[in-house]
mmCIF file of C-alpha atoms in Angstrom:
data_model
loop_
_atom_site.group_PDB
_atom_site.id
_atom_site.type_symbol
_atom_site.label_atom_id
_atom_site.label_comp_id
_atom_site.label_asym_id
_atom_site.label_seq_id
_atom_site.Cartn_x
_atom_site.Cartn_y
_atom_site.Cartn_z
ATOM 1 C CA SER F 1 10.757 -17.945 35.613
ATOM 2 C CA ALA F 2 10.596 -20.814 33.333
ATOM 3 C CA VAL F 3 13.384 -22.401 31.504
ATOM 4 C CA ILE F 4 12.966 -23.338 28.038
ATOM 5 C CA SER F 5 14.954 -25.343 25.216
ATOM 6 C CA GLN F 6 14.434 -25.642 21.804
ATOM 7 C CA LYS F 7 15.283 -27.952 18.974
ATOM 8 C CA PRO F 8 17.065 -27.815 17.259
ATOM 9 C CA SER F 9 19.081 -24.784 17.756
ATOM 10 C CA ARG F 10 19.883 -24.093 14.094
ATOM 11 C CA ASP F 11 19.491 -25.592 10.855
ATOM 12 C CA ILE F 12 20.129 -24.664 6.944
ATOM 13 C CA CYS F 13 17.493 -26.312 4.565
ATOM 14 C CA GLN F 14 16.878 -26.383 1.256
ATOM 15 C CA ARG F 15 13.979 -24.147 -0.242
ATOM 16 C CA GLY F 16 10.721 -26.663 -0.626
ATOM 17 C CA THR F 17 11.249 -28.905 2.869
ATOM 18 C CA SER F 18 9.819 -28.531 5.808
ATOM 19 C CA LEU F 19 11.372 -28.106 9.641
ATOM 20 C CA THR F 20 9.788 -29.219 12.785
ATOM 21 C CA ILE F 21 11.083 -27.042 15.957
ATOM 22 C CA GLN F 22 10.531 -28.481 18.920
ATOM 23 C CA CYS F 23 9.720 -25.996 22.586
ATOM 24 C CA GLN F 24 10.073 -27.553 25.756
ATOM 25 C CA VAL F 25 9.331 -25.942 29.222
ATOM 26 C CA ASP F 26 10.079 -27.032 32.326
ATOM 27 C CA SER F 27 6.529 -26.944 34.281
ATOM 28 C CA GLN F 28 2.984 -26.729 32.717
ATOM 29 C CA VAL F 29 1.950 -23.355 31.202
ATOM 30 C CA THR F 30 -1.490 -23.088 29.864
ATOM 31 C CA MET F 31 -0.298 -20.712 26.675
ATOM 32 C CA MET F 32 3.024 -21.012 24.581
ATOM 33 C CA PHE F 33 3.755 -18.704 21.741
ATOM 34 C CA TRP F 34 5.786 -18.898 18.684
ATOM 35 C CA TYR F 35 7.708 -15.867 17.179
ATOM 36 C CA ARG F 36 9.636 -15.256 14.248
ATOM 37 C CA GLN F 37 12.389 -12.599 14.571
ATOM 38 C CA GLN F 38 13.336 -11.550 11.047
ATOM 39 C CA PRO F 39 17.418 -10.585 10.717
ATOM 40 C CA GLY F 40 17.902 -6.969 12.523
ATOM 41 C CA GLN F 41 14.109 -6.865 13.027
ATOM 42 C CA SER F 42 11.819 -7.173 15.996
ATOM 43 C CA LEU F 43 9.902 -9.722 17.291
ATOM 44 C CA THR F 44 6.491 -10.879 15.396
ATOM 45 C CA LEU F 45 3.878 -12.763 17.003
ATOM 46 C CA ILE F 46 3.036 -16.230 14.598
ATOM 47 C CA ALA F 47 0.735 -17.747 16.578
ATOM 48 C CA THR F 48 -0.874 -18.675 20.150
ATOM 49 C CA ALA F 49 -0.562 -22.510 21.059
ATOM 50 C CA ASN F 50 -3.114 -23.769 23.583
ATOM 51 C CA GLN F 51 -3.185 -27.251 25.326
ATOM 52 C CA GLY F 52 -6.414 -28.926 23.705
ATOM 53 C CA SER F 53 -7.359 -26.823 20.846
ATOM 54 C CA GLU F 54 -6.271 -25.310 17.790
ATOM 55 C CA ALA F 55 -3.839 -22.683 17.551
ATOM 56 C CA THR F 56 -4.842 -19.208 17.139
ATOM 57 C CA TYR F 57 -3.163 -16.863 14.373
ATOM 58 C CA GLU F 58 -1.953 -13.900 13.684
ATOM 59 C CA SER F 59 -2.740 -11.840 10.701
ATOM 60 C CA GLY F 60 -0.435 -13.070 7.755
ATOM 61 C CA PHE F 61 0.275 -16.377 9.340
ATOM 62 C CA VAL F 62 -1.872 -19.643 7.838
ATOM 63 C CA ILE F 63 -1.704 -22.921 9.592
ATOM 64 C CA ASP F 64 -0.727 -24.599 6.284
ATOM 65 C CA LYS F 65 2.675 -22.583 6.325
ATOM 66 C CA PHE F 66 2.957 -23.111 10.168
ATOM 67 C CA PRO F 67 1.135 -26.007 11.441
ATOM 68 C CA ILE F 68 1.431 -26.001 15.035
ATOM 69 C CA SER F 69 1.037 -28.831 17.874
ATOM 70 C CA ARG F 70 -0.046 -28.883 21.165
ATOM 71 C CA PRO F 71 0.070 -32.044 22.647
ATOM 72 C CA ASN F 72 0.731 -31.526 26.183
ATOM 73 C CA LEU F 73 0.959 -28.946 28.729
ATOM 74 C CA THR F 74 5.135 -28.349 28.407
ATOM 75 C CA PHE F 75 5.525 -28.944 24.673
ATOM 76 C CA SER F 76 4.659 -27.501 21.167
ATOM 77 C CA THR F 77 6.229 -27.958 18.302
ATOM 78 C CA LEU F 78 6.244 -25.540 15.285
ATOM 79 C CA THR F 79 6.401 -26.738 11.499
ATOM 80 C CA VAL F 80 7.793 -24.270 9.032
ATOM 81 C CA SER F 81 6.664 -26.125 5.903
ATOM 82 C CA ASN F 82 7.540 -25.605 1.919
ATOM 83 C CA MET F 83 10.039 -23.461 2.947
ATOM 84 C CA SER F 84 11.911 -20.871 0.756
ATOM 85 C CA PRO F 85 14.716 -18.033 1.590
ATOM 86 C CA GLU F 86 12.048 -15.618 2.757
ATOM 87 C CA ASP F 87 11.534 -17.565 5.754
ATOM 88 C CA SER F 88 15.200 -17.599 7.104
ATOM 89 C CA SER F 89 14.673 -16.527 10.148
ATOM 90 C CA ILE F 90 14.834 -16.708 14.137
ATOM 91 C CA TYR F 91 11.909 -18.820 15.432
ATOM 92 C CA LEU F 92 11.232 -17.909 19.198
ATOM 93 C CA CYS F 93 8.923 -19.967 21.427
ATOM 94 C CA SER F 94 7.735 -18.285 24.801
ATOM 95 C CA VAL F 95 5.327 -18.903 27.602
ATOM 96 C CA GLU F 96 4.177 -16.493 29.926
ATOM 97 C CA ARG F 97 4.334 -16.835 33.738
ATOM 98 C CA TRP F 98 2.075 -14.824 36.397
ATOM 99 C CA ALA F 99 4.884 -12.520 38.456
ATOM 100 C CA GLY F 100 2.522 -11.723 41.200
ATOM 101 C CA PRO F 101 1.802 -7.974 40.125
ATOM 102 C CA GLY F 102 1.006 -9.415 36.574
ATOM 103 C CA GLU F 103 1.914 -11.450 33.860
ATOM 104 C CA THR F 104 5.799 -12.002 31.869
ATOM 105 C CA GLN F 105 6.617 -13.588 29.208
ATOM 106 C CA TYR F 106 9.941 -15.638 28.459
ATOM 107 C CA PHE F 107 11.613 -16.727 25.703
ATOM 108 C CA GLY F 108 13.232 -19.839 24.658
ATOM 109 C CA PRO F 109 17.207 -19.499 23.085
ATOM 110 C CA GLY F 110 15.576 -19.693 19.348
ATOM 111 C CA THR F 111 15.909 -21.844 16.447
ATOM 112 C CA ARG F 112 17.935 -20.486 13.515
ATOM 113 C CA LEU F 113 16.875 -21.123 10.490
ATOM 114 C CA LEU F 114 18.619 -20.455 7.015
ATOM 115 C CA VAL F 115 16.853 -21.532 3.645
ATOM 116 C CA LEU F 116 19.218 -21.550 0.429
ATOM 117 C CA GLY I 1 0.234 -6.098 14.656
ATOM 118 C CA GLN I 2 1.283 -3.680 16.625
ATOM 119 C CA GLN I 3 4.561 -2.069 17.545
ATOM 120 C CA LEU I 4 6.342 0.041 19.785
ATOM 121 C CA ASN I 5 8.380 3.681 19.160
ATOM 122 C CA GLN I 6 11.441 2.775 20.379
ATOM 123 C CA SER I 7 14.342 4.963 20.716
ATOM 124 C CA PRO I 8 17.213 5.495 19.853
ATOM 125 C CA GLN I 9 17.277 2.574 17.396
ATOM 126 C CA SER I 10 21.145 2.473 17.925
ATOM 127 C CA MET I 11 23.804 3.977 20.110
ATOM 128 C CA PHE I 12 27.874 3.900 20.312
ATOM 129 C CA ILE I 13 28.931 4.850 24.019
ATOM 130 C CA GLN I 14 32.360 4.456 25.854
ATOM 131 C CA GLU I 15 32.593 2.184 28.839
ATOM 132 C CA GLY I 16 31.398 4.091 31.881
ATOM 133 C CA GLU I 17 28.845 5.801 30.410
ATOM 134 C CA ASP I 18 25.153 5.827 31.438
ATOM 135 C CA VAL I 19 22.555 4.957 28.692
ATOM 136 C CA SER I 20 19.015 6.150 28.617
ATOM 137 C CA MET I 21 16.483 4.674 25.993
ATOM 138 C CA ASN I 22 12.359 5.352 25.855
ATOM 139 C CA CYS I 23 9.587 3.516 24.147
ATOM 140 C CA THR I 24 6.279 4.814 23.518
ATOM 141 C CA SER I 25 2.321 3.988 22.490
ATOM 142 C CA SER I 26 -0.135 5.224 21.108
ATOM 143 C CA SER I 27 -1.965 2.551 23.201
ATOM 144 C CA ILE I 28 -2.380 1.970 27.312
ATOM 145 C CA PHE I 29 -0.211 -0.727 29.056
ATOM 146 C CA ASN I 30 -0.448 -2.428 32.226
ATOM 147 C CA THR I 31 2.216 -4.057 31.890
ATOM 148 C CA TRP I 32 6.095 -3.313 30.725
ATOM 149 C CA LEU I 33 8.895 -5.307 30.207
ATOM 150 C CA TRP I 34 12.467 -5.092 28.897
ATOM 151 C CA TYR I 35 14.488 -7.581 27.502
ATOM 152 C CA LYS I 36 18.355 -7.780 26.116
ATOM 153 C CA GLN I 37 18.991 -9.713 23.062
ATOM 154 C CA ASP I 38 22.765 -11.203 22.601
ATOM 155 C CA PRO I 39 23.722 -12.225 19.162
ATOM 156 C CA GLY I 40 22.632 -15.786 18.839
ATOM 157 C CA GLU I 41 20.069 -15.727 21.586
ATOM 158 C CA GLY I 42 16.879 -15.600 22.671
ATOM 159 C CA PRO I 43 15.530 -12.162 24.749
ATOM 160 C CA VAL I 44 16.336 -12.228 28.356
ATOM 161 C CA LEU I 45 13.920 -10.606 30.924
ATOM 162 C CA LEU I 46 15.672 -7.616 32.668
ATOM 163 C CA ILE I 47 13.190 -6.060 34.523
ATOM 164 C CA ALA I 48 9.201 -6.165 34.804
ATOM 165 C CA LEU I 49 6.672 -3.200 35.754
ATOM 166 C CA TYR I 50 3.250 -3.374 36.307
ATOM 167 C CA LYS I 51 1.691 -0.047 37.812
ATOM 168 C CA ALA I 52 2.194 3.527 36.496
ATOM 169 C CA GLY I 53 4.897 5.911 37.807
ATOM 170 C CA GLU I 54 6.834 2.675 38.991
ATOM 171 C CA LEU I 55 10.571 2.366 39.444
ATOM 172 C CA THR I 56 12.195 -0.628 39.624
ATOM 173 C CA SER I 57 16.207 -1.311 39.836
ATOM 174 C CA ASN I 58 17.800 -4.505 38.711
ATOM 175 C CA GLY I 59 21.506 -3.993 39.386
ATOM 176 C CA ARG I 60 22.865 -1.307 37.042
ATOM 177 C CA LEU I 61 19.720 -1.273 35.191
ATOM 178 C CA THR I 62 16.607 1.177 36.133
ATOM 179 C CA ALA I 63 13.432 1.151 34.518
ATOM 180 C CA GLN I 64 10.245 3.379 34.721
ATOM 181 C CA PHE I 65 6.621 2.845 34.086
ATOM 182 C CA GLY I 66 5.633 6.094 32.600
ATOM 183 C CA ILE I 67 2.727 7.891 34.239
ATOM 184 C CA THR I 68 0.925 7.836 31.128
ATOM 185 C CA ARG I 69 0.987 4.530 30.796
ATOM 186 C CA LYS I 70 2.210 5.166 27.220
ATOM 187 C CA ASP I 71 5.968 4.886 27.927
ATOM 188 C CA SER I 72 8.677 3.734 29.719
ATOM 189 C CA PHE I 73 12.179 4.334 30.104
ATOM 190 C CA LEU I 74 15.349 1.532 30.729
ATOM 191 C CA ASN I 75 18.557 3.656 32.333
ATOM 192 C CA ILE I 76 21.784 1.534 32.398
ATOM 193 C CA SER I 77 24.124 3.463 34.741
ATOM 194 C CA ALA I 78 28.335 3.150 33.785
ATOM 195 C CA SER I 79 27.975 0.651 31.282
ATOM 196 C CA ILE I 80 30.670 -2.145 30.397
ATOM 197 C CA PRO I 81 31.128 -4.133 27.335
ATOM 198 C CA SER I 82 28.718 -6.772 28.107
ATOM 199 C CA ASP I 83 26.132 -4.263 27.837
ATOM 200 C CA VAL I 84 26.452 -5.127 24.173
ATOM 201 C CA GLY I 85 23.136 -6.360 22.991
ATOM 202 C CA ILE I 86 19.901 -4.944 21.136
ATOM 203 C CA TYR I 87 17.153 -3.886 24.043
ATOM 204 C CA PHE I 88 13.323 -4.368 23.406
ATOM 205 C CA CYS I 89 10.338 -3.029 25.575
ATOM 206 C CA ALA I 90 6.790 -5.055 25.567
ATOM 207 C CA GLY I 91 4.167 -3.488 26.817
ATOM 208 C CA GLN I 92 1.218 -5.791 27.466
ATOM 209 C CA ASN I 93 -2.386 -4.353 26.784
ATOM 210 C CA THR I 94 -5.941 -4.128 28.346
ATOM 211 C CA GLY I 95 -6.932 -7.383 25.968
ATOM 212 C CA ASN I 96 -3.935 -9.313 27.558
ATOM 213 C CA GLN I 97 -1.732 -9.097 24.505
ATOM 214 C CA PHE I 98 2.121 -8.349 24.014
ATOM 215 C CA TYR I 99 3.560 -6.029 21.783
ATOM 216 C CA PHE I 100 7.107 -5.463 20.768
ATOM 217 C CA GLY I 101 9.473 -2.518 20.437
ATOM 218 C CA THR I 102 11.795 -2.006 17.289
ATOM 219 C CA GLY I 103 14.693 -2.473 19.545
ATOM 220 C CA THR I 104 17.666 -0.713 20.467
ATOM 221 C CA SER I 105 21.079 -1.736 19.506
ATOM 222 C CA LEU I 106 23.581 -0.600 21.821
ATOM 223 C CA THR I 107 27.359 -0.730 21.180
ATOM 224 C CA VAL I 108 30.051 -0.022 23.882
ATOM 225 C CA ILE I 109 33.414 0.851 23.065
ATOM 226 C CA PRO I 110 35.967 0.276 25.963
#
């Protein structure tokens, strides 16, 4: 398994401001992922963060809005820039681990963001 | 991105009843995962399946990897109040990308 922590656990922000979310993993991983979960919805992949290279963004998500850093193999940050109420969501980081027969994905506890 | 069809969307059951939910896809998957998410928390992995036809149990939970590799099932036996939450399936395709189901909200009435 993997032990993943996120900071902050929740925040209330004013529109137009930015928030940086941190994700720390208990051991080195190659790939880290950032997801958004809007209220009552499933998980939507924002981007994949690989150490030493630029993040790969999914359709509908851009680097200017969601800049990501991956300075080492245990840490990543996601910034939600120029926030609007539509950005109110749970933001989750995750990692993949090889579980023997195949891969498994583990999630952090999430960051609940409310934008006023 | 692709989302998996998960049903039912919600369930209201009496404590002690068994629960069944499923996840279907139009594409073949190599891996199926089942998660439970409590309010305000991240999804927690329950069961991982890696082979078509595989049947795996975790306590009162049993999940199966469909033989067509396009579906998976999760059963919970003798439900208890702490089973309340949202259950998500996830599938990994041949391109190694994970896709998530739409979720099943489970309410257990004591």
